[in-house]
mmCIF file of C-alpha atoms in Angstrom:
data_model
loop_
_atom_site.group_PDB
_atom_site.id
_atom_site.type_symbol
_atom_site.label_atom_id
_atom_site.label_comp_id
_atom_site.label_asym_id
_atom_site.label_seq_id
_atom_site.Cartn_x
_atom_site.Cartn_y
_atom_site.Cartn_z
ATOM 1 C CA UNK M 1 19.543 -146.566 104.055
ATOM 2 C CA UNK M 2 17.732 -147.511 100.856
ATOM 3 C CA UNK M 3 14.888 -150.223 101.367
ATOM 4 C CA UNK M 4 14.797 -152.682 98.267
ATOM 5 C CA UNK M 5 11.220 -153.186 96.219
ATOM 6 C CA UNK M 6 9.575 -155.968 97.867
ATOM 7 C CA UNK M 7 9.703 -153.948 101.145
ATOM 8 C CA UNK M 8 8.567 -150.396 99.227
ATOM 9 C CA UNK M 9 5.609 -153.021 97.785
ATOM 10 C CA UNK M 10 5.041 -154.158 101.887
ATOM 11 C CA UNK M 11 4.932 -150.694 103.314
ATOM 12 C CA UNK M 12 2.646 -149.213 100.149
ATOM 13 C CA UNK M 13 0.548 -152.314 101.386
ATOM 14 C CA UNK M 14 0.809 -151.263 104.924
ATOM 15 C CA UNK M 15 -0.044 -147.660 104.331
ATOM 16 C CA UNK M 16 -2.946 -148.426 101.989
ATOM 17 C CA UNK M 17 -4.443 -151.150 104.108
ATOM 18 C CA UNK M 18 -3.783 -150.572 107.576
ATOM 19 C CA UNK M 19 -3.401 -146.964 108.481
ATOM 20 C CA UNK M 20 -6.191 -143.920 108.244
ATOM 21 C CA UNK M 21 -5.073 -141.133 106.797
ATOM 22 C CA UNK M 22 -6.930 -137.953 106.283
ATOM 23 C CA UNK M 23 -4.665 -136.220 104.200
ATOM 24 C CA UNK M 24 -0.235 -136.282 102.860
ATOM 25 C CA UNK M 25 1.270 -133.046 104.050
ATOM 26 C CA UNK M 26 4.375 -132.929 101.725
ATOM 27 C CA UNK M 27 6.531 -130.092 100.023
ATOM 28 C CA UNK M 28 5.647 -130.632 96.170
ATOM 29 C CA UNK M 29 8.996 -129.185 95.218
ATOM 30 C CA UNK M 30 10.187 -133.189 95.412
ATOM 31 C CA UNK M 31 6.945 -134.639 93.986
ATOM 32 C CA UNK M 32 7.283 -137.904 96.020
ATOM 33 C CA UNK M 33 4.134 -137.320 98.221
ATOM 34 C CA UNK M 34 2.028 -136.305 95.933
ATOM 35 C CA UNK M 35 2.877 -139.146 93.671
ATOM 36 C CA UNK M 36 2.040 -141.501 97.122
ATOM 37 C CA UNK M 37 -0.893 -139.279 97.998
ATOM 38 C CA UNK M 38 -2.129 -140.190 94.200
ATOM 39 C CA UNK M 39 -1.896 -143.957 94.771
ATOM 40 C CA UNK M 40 -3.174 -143.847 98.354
ATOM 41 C CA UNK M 41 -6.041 -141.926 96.486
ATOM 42 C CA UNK M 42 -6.286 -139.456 99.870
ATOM 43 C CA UNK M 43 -5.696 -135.512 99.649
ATOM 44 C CA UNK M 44 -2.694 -133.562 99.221
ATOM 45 C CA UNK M 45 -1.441 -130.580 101.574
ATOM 46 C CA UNK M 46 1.152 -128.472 99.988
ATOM 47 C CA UNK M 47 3.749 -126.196 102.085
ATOM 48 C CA UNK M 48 6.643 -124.453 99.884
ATOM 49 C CA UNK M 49 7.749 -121.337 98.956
ATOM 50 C CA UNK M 50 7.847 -121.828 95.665
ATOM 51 C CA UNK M 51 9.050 -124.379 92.802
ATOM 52 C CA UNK M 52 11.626 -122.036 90.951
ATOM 53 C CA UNK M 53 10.395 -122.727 87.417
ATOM 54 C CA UNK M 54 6.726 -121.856 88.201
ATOM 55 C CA UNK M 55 5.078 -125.078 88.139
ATOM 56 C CA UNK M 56 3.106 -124.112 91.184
ATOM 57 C CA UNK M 57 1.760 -121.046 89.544
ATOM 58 C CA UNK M 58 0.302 -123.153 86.253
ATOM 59 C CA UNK M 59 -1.043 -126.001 88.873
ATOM 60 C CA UNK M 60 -3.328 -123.951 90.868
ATOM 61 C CA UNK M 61 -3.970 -121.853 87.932
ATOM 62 C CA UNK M 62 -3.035 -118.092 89.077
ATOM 63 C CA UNK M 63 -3.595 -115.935 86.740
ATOM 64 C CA UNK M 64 0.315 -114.232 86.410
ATOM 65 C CA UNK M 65 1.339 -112.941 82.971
ATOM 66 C CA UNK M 66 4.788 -112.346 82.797
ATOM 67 C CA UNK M 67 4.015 -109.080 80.774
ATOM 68 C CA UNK M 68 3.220 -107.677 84.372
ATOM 69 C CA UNK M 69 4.597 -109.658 86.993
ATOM 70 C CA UNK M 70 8.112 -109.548 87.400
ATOM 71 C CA UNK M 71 9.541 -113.064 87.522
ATOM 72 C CA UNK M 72 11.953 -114.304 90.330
ATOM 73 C CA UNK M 73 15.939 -113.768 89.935
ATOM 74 C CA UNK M 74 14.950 -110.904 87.019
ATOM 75 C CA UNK M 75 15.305 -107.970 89.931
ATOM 76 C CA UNK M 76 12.539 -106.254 87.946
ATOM 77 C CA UNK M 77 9.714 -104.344 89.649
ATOM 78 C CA UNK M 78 6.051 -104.089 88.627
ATOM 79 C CA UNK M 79 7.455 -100.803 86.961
ATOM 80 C CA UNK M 80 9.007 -102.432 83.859
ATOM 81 C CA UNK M 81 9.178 -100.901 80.444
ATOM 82 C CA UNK M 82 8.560 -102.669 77.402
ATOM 83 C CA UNK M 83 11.947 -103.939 77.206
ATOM 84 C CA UNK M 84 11.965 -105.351 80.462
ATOM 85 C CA UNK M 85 8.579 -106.829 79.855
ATOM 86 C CA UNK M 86 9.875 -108.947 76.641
ATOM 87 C CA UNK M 87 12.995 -110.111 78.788
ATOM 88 C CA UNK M 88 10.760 -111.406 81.406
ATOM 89 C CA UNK M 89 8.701 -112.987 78.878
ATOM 90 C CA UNK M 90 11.944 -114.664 77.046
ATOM 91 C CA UNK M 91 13.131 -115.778 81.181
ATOM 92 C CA UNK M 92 9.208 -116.886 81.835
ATOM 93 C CA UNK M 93 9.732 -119.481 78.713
ATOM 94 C CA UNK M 94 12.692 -120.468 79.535
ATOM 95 C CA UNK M 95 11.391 -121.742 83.156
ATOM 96 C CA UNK M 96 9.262 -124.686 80.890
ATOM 97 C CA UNK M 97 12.381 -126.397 79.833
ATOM 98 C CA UNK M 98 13.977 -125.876 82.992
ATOM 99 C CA UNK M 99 10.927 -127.382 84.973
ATOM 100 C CA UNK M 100 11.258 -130.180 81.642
ATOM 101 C CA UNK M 101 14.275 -131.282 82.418
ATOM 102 C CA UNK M 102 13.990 -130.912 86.513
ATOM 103 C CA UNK M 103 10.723 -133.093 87.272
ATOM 104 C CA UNK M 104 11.407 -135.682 83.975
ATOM 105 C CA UNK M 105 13.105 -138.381 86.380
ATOM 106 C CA UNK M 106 9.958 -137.982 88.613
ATOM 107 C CA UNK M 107 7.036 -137.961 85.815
ATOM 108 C CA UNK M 108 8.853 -141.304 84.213
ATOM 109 C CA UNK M 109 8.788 -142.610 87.864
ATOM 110 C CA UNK M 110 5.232 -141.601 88.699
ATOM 111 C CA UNK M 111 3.908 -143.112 85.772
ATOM 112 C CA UNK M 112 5.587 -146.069 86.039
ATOM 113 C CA UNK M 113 4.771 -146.399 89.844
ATOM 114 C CA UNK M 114 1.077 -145.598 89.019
ATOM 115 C CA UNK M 115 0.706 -147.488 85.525
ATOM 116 C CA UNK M 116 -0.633 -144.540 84.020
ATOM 117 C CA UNK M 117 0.573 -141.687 81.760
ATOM 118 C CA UNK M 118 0.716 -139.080 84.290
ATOM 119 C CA UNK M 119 2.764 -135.493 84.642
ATOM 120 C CA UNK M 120 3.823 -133.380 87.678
ATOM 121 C CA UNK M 121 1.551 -130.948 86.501
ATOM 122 C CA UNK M 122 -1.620 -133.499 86.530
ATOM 123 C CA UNK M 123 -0.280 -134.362 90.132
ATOM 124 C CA UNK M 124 -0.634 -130.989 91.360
ATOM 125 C CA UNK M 125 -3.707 -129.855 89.933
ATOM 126 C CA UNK M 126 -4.978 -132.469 92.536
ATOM 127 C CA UNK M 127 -3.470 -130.704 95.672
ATOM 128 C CA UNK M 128 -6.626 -130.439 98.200
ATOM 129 C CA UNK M 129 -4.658 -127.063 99.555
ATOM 130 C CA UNK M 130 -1.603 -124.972 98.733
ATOM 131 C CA UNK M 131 0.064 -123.240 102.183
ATOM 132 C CA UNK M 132 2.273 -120.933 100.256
ATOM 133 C CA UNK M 133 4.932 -119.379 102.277
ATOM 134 C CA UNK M 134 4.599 -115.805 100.372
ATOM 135 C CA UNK M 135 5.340 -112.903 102.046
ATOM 136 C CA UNK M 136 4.183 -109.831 99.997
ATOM 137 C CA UNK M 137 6.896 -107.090 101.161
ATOM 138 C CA UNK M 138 9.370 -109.596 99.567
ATOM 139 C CA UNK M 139 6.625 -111.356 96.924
ATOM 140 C CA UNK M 140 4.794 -109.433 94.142
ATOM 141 C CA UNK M 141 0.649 -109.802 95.117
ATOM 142 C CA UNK M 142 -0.896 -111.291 92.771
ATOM 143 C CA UNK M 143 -4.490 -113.399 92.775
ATOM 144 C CA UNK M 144 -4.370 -116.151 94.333
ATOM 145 C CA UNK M 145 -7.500 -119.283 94.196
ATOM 146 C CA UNK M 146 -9.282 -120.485 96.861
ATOM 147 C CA UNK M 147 -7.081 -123.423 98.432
ATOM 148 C CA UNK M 148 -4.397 -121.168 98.628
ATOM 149 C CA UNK M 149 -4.005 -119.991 101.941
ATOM 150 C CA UNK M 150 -0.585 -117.433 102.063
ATOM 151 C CA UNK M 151 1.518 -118.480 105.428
ATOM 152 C CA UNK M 152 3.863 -115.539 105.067
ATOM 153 C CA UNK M 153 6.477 -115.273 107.942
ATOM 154 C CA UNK M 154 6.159 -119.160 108.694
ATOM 155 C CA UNK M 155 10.494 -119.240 108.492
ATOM 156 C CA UNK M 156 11.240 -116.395 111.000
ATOM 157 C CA UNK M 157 11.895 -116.756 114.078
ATOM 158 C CA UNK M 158 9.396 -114.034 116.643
ATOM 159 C CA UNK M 159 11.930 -111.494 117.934
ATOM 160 C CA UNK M 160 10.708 -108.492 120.077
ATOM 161 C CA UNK M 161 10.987 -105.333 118.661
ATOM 162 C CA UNK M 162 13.654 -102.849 120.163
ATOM 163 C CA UNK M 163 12.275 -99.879 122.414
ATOM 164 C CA UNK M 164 12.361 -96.898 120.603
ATOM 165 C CA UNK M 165 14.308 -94.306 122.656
ATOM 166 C CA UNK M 166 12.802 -91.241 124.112
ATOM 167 C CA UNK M 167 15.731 -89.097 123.177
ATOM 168 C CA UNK M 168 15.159 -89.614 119.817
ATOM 169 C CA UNK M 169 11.110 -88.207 120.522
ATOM 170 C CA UNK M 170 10.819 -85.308 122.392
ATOM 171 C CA UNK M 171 7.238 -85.700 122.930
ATOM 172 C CA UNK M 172 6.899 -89.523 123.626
ATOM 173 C CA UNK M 173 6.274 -89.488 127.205
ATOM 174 C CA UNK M 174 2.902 -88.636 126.684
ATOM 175 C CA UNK M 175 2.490 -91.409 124.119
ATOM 176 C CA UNK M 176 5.232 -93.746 124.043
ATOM 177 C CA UNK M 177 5.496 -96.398 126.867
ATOM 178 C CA UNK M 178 9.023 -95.716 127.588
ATOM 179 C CA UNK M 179 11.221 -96.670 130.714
#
């Protein structure tokens, strides 16, 4: 169910007024928190994985040039030749007019919302932390700044690890708990 303006305008009030909080934990990739976490003036907490067109890599200001990092859905490795390395330059620009024409709705609607000329990437330069769910065995490492904290691993599930089977060690009796 939708709620209608003057009610948006009493619960803005409401959360502005009336409630302490210390910080907006939202996922940036819809850019509705931090646009609230902007007008409630308070700090941001980012969890994602990623945005797909790399918006989160020019807001906290990583250095990754696509010369040497392999960009996602190119199934390139850090290996590339020079080829390669254009290719993933030509796919790294086109990611700005795909991250154009995703977050335009939201950037009209945050500035209009917060009476200022504002973009998504002015909104997330002010995230207080990023909690990036990167993994490295499936993520290229790369630097990453100081309110970036990697939660790799966050998504899976903890499964016990099968018992390795002495028949498949001769010697792991003597090393091996095995039963």
């Amino acid at each position: 169910r939708y709620i209608q303006g003057s009610q948006v305008t009493e619960l803005l009030r409401l959360l502005k007024s009336e409630s302490n909080f210390d910080a907006l934990f939202t996922d940036p990739a819809l850019p509705c928190g931090a646009i609230v976490a902007e007008h409630l003036s308070i700090p941001s907490v980012y969890l994602l994985r990623g945005i797909p067109c790399g918006l989160d890599i020019d807001a906290t200001q990583c250095p990754s040039p696509p010369s040497y990092v392999p960009r996602l859905l190119t199934d390139y490795t850090d290996h590339m030749n020079f080829l390669q390395r254009v290719k993933n330059v030509i796919f790294d620009t086109s990611n700005l007019f795909l991250c154009d024409f995703l977050f335009e709705p939201y950037e009209k609607l945050a500035s209009e919302f917060l009476q200022q000329d504002v973009t998504m990437l002015d909104l997330f330069h002010k995230a207080s932390v990023w909690l990036l769910r990167y993994d490295f065995v499936l993520d290229y490492p790369r630097p990453l700044m100081p309110n970036i904290i990697v939660v790799g691993g966050v998504n899976c599930a903890h499964k016990q690890l099968p018992q390795v089977g002495c028949a498949v060690f001769n010697s792991c009796s003597d090393r091996l708990p095995c039963s």
